[in-house]
Short mmCIF file of C-alpha atoms in Angstrom, two decimals:
data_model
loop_
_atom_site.label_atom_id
_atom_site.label_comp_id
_atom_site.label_asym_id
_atom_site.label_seq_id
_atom_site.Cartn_x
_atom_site.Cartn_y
_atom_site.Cartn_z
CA UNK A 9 0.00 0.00 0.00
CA UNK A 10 1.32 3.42 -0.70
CA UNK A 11 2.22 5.59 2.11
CA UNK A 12 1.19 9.55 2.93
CA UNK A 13 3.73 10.39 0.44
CA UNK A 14 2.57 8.28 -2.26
CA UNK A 15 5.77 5.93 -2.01
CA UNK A 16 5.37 2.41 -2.06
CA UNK A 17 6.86 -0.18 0.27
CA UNK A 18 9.49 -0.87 -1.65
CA UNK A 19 10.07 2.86 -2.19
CA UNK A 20 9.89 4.84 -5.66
CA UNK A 21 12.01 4.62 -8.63
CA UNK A 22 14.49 7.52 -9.97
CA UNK A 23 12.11 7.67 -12.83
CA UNK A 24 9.30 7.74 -10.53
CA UNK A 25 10.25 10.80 -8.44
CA UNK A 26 11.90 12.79 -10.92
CA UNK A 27 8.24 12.74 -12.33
CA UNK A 28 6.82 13.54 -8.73
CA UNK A 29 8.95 16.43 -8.45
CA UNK A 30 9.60 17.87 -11.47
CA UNK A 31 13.42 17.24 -11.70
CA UNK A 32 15.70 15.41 -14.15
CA UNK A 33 16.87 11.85 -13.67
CA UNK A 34 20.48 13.50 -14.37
CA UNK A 35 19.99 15.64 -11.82
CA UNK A 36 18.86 13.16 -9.09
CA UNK A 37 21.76 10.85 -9.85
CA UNK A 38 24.08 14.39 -9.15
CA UNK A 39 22.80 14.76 -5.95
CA UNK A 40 23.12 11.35 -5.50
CA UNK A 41 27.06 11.55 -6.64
CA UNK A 42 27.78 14.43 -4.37
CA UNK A 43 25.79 12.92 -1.11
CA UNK A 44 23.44 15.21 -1.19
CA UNK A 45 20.69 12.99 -1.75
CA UNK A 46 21.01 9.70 -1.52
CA UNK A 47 18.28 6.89 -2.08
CA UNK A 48 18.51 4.53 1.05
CA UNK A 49 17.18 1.20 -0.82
CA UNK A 50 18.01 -0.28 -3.74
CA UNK A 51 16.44 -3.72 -5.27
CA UNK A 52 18.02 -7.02 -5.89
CA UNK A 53 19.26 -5.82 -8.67
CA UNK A 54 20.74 -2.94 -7.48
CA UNK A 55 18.43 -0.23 -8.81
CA UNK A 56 17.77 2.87 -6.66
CA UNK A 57 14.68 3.30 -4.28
CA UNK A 58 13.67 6.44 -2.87
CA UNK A 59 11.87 5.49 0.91
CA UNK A 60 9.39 8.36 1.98
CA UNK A 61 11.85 10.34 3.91
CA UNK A 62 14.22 10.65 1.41
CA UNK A 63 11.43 11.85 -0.67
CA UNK A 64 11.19 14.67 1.83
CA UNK A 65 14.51 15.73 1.68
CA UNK A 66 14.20 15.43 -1.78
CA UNK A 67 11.24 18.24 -1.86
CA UNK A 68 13.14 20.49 0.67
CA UNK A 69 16.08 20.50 -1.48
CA UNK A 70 13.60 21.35 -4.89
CA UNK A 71 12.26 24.11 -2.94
CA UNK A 72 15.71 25.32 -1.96
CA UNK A 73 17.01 25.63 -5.42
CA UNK A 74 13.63 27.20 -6.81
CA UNK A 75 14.44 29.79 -4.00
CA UNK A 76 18.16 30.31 -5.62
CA UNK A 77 19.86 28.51 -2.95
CA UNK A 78 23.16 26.94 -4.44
CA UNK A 79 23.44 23.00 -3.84
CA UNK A 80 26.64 23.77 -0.91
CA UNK A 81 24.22 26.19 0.69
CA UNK A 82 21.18 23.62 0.39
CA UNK A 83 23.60 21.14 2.07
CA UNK A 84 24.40 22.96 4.71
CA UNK A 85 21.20 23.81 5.97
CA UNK A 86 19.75 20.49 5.31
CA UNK A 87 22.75 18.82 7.48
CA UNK A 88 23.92 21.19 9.71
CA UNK A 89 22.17 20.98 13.44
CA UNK A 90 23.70 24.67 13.80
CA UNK A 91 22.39 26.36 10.43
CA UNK A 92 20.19 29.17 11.17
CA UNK A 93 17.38 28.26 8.64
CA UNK A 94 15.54 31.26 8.93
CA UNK A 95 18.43 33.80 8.32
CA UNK A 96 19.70 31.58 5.51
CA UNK A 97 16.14 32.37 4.17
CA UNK A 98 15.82 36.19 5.14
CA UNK A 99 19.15 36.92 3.16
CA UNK A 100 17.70 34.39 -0.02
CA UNK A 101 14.40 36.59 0.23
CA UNK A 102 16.73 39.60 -0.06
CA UNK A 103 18.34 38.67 -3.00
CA UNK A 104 14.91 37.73 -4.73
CA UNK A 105 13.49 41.20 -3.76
CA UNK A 106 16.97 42.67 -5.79
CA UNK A 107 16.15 40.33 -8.49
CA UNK A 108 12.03 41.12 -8.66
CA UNK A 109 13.01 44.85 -8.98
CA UNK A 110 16.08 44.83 -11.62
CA UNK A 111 13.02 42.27 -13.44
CA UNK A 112 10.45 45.41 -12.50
CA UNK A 113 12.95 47.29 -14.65
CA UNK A 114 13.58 45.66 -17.12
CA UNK A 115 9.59 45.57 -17.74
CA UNK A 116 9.37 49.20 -17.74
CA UNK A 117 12.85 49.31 -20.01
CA UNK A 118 10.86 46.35 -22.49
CA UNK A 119 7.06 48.57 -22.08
CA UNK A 120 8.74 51.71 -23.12
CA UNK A 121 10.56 49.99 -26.34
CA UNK A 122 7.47 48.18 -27.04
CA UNK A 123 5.75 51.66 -27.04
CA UNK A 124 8.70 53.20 -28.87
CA UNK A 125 8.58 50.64 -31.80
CA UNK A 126 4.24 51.25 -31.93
CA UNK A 127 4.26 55.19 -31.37
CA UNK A 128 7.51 56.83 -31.86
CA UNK A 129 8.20 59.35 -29.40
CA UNK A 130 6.61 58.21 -25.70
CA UNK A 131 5.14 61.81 -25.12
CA UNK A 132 2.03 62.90 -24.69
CA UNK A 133 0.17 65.32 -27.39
CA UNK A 134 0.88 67.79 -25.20
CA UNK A 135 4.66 67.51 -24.47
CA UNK A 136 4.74 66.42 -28.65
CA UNK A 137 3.55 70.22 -29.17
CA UNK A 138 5.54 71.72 -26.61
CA UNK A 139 8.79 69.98 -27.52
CA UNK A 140 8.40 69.59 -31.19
CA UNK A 141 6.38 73.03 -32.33
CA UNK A 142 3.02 73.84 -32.78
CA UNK A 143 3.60 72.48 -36.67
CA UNK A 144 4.19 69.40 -35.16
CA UNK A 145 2.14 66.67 -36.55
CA UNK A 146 1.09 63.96 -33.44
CA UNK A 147 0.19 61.50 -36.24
CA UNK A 148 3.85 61.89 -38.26
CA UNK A 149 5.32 58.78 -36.31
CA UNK A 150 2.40 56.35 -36.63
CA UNK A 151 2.88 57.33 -40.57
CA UNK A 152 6.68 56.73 -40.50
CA UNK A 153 6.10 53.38 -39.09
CA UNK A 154 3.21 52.39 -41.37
CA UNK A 155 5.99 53.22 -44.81
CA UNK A 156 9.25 52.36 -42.64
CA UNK A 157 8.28 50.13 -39.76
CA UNK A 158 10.45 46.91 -40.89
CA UNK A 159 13.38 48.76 -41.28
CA UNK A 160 16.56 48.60 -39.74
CA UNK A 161 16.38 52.41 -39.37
CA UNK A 162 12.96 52.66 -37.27
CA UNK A 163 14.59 50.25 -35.25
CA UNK A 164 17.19 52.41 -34.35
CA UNK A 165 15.17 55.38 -34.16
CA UNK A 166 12.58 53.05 -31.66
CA UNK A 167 15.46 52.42 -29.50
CA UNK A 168 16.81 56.02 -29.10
CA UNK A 169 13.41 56.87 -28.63
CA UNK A 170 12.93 54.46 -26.03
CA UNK A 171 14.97 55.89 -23.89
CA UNK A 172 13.72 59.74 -24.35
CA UNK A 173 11.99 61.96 -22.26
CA UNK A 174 10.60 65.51 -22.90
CA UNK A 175 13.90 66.94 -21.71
CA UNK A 176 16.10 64.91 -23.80
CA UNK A 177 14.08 65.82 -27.00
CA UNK A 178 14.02 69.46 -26.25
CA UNK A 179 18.39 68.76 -26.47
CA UNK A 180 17.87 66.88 -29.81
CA UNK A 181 15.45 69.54 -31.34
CA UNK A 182 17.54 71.94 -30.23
CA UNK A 183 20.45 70.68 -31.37
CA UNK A 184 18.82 70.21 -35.02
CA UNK A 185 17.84 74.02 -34.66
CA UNK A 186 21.11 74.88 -34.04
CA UNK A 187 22.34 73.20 -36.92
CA UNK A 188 19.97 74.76 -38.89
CA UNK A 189 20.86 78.35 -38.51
CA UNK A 190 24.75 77.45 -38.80
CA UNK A 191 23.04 76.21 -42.23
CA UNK A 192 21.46 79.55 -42.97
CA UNK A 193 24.42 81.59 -41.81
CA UNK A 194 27.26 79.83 -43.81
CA UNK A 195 24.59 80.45 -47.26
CA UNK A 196 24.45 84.37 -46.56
CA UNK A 197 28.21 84.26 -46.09
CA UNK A 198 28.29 82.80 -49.59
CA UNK A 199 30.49 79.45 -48.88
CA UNK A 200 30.34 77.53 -51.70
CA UNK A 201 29.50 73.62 -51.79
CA UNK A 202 32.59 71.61 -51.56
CA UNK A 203 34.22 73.93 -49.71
CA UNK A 204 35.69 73.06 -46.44
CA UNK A 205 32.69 75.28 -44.24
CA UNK A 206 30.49 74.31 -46.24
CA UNK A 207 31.65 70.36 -45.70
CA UNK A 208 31.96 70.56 -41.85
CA UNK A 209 27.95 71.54 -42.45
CA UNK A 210 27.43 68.28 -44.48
CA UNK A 211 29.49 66.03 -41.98
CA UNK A 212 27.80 67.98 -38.80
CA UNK A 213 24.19 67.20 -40.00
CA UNK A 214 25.43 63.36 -40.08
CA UNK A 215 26.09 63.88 -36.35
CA UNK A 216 22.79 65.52 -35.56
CA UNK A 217 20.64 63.23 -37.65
CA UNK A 218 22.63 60.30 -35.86
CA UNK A 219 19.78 61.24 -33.10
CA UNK A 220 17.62 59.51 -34.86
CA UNK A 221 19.71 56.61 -36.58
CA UNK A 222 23.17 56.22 -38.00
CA UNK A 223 23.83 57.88 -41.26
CA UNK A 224 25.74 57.41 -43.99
CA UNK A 225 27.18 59.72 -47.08
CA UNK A 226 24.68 57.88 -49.30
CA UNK A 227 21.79 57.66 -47.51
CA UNK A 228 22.23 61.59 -46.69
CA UNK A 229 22.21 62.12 -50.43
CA UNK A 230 19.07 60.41 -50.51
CA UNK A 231 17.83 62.54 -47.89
CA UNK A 232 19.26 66.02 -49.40
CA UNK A 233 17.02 65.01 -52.49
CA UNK A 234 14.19 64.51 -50.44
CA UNK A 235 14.85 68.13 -48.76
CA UNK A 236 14.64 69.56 -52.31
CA UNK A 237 12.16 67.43 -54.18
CA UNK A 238 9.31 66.71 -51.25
CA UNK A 239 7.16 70.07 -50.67
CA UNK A 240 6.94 69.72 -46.68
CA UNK A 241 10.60 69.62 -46.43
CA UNK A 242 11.53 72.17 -48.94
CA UNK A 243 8.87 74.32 -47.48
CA UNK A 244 10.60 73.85 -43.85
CA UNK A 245 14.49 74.91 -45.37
CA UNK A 246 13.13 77.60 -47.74
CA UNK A 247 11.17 79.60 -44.86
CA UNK A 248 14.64 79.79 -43.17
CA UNK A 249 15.87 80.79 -46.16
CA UNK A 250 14.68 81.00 -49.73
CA UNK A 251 16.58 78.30 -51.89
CA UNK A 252 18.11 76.82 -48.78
CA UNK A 253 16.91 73.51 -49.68
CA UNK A 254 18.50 73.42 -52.89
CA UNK A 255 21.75 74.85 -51.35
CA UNK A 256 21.68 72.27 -49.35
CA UNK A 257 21.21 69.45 -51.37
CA UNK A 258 23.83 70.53 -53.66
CA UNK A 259 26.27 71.03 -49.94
CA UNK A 260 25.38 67.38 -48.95
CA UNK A 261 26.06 65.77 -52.77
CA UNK A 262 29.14 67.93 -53.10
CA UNK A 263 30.57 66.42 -49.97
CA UNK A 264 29.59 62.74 -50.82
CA UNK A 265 31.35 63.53 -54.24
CA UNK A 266 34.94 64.43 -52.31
CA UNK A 267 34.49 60.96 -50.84
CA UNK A 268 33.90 58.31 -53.64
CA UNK A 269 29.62 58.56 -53.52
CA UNK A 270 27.79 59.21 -56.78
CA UNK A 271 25.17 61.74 -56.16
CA UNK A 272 23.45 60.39 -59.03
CA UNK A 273 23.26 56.73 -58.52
CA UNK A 274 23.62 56.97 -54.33
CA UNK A 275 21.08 54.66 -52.24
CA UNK A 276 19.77 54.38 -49.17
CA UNK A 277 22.31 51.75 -47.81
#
């Protein structure tokens, strides 16, 4: 007849209790190895059987190493008279509060790139106008991940983004504002594309735009024909200053040219 712990007279198998508990076979013949656990029966013919107090052991030392307890800790607290079990515990508990907040975290850090890949910037319509500009379009990012969603470049953009806050896109609009007027000011001092003011401005906006994602020579000449060609943008450059966006363009391709790109046959790559 089985007993309160559902072992049998003879005891229970390796097989058998690895199924009762949830453990490998592997693993019981380890703790077996090391003397951590060892059956006290075997058969005739020598296989292992598990009576029911081993079988208790056996569940004190699963519920040791669910807690995080390493097998040399689980030992000694199993066989040593003068362990204090319940401060052995208190410290495990601890360390699984440190671990259930650094998890908390990483939840929050996973929510916010999550939200990040959906929406874009995690602000709220309001903080989108006040950070951004009253010309600032709350539906833009939705629309940029609709065309550009399973690209390697929203990517990037979702993680940056990820980790933004009102304050630290008020830096990166500035910072594309500044640029900007350095833009404006170098075309009413006349420099002339290919020249070297004129490409510091085409290697700066590489380092501003790298706010958003990496870019290279190419894919900025892809993006100065945009400037030029698409009416929102070229309606942006020219209201800083008329025929900026052209100037600009030709800045960008004139720059790519020093260094081996094609303005003609460049691609976003």
């Amino acid at each position: 007849m089985p007993d309160a712990t559902g072992a049998g007279a003879d005891g229970l198998t390796v097989g058998q209790v690895a199924a009762r508990l949830g453990v490998t076979v592997r693993a019981l013949h380890h703790w077996d190895e090391i003397g951590l656990a060892r059956p006290s029966l075997r058969t005739a013919a020598g296989y292992r059987l598990y009576t029911p107090a081993d079988l208790e052991r056996l569940h004190r030392i699963v519920v040791y190493r669910e807690l995080g307890l390493g097998l040399g800790r689980i030992r000694a607290v199993l066989d040593d008279s003068a362990a204090d079990v319940p401060a052995a515990l208190r410290a495990q508990r601890a360390r699984i509060a440190e671990r259930i907040a650094r998890l908390r975290e990483l939840d929050a850090s996973l929510a916010r790139m999550i939200g990040a890949h959906e929406r874009g910037p995690l602000l709220t319509p309001a903080q989108q106008a006040e950070v951004f500009g009253p010309g600032w379009d709350p539906e833009g990012p939705a629309l940029a991940r609709e065309k550009y969603g399973d690209t390697d470049q929203w990517r990037q953009y979702a993680e940056r983004a990820a980790g933004r806050g009102p304050e630290e896109w008020r830096a990166v609009t500035g910072a594309v504002a500044d640029f900007e007027r350095e833009l404006a000011a170098a075309m009413d001092a006349g420099a002339v594309p290919g020249g070297p003011g004129a490409n510091r401005l085409a290697a700066r906006h590489r380092e501003v735009f790298a706010a958003y994602f990496p870019l290279t020579r190419e894919m900025q000449v892809c993006l100065g024909r945009t400037y030029e060609a698409d009416p929102g943008f070229a309606a942006h450059y020219d209201a800083i200053r008329p025929g900026l966006a052209g100037w600009f363009r030709r800045v960008i391709d004139a720059e790519a040219r020093a260094h081996g790109v094609d303005p003609d046959t460049a691609a976003w790559r």
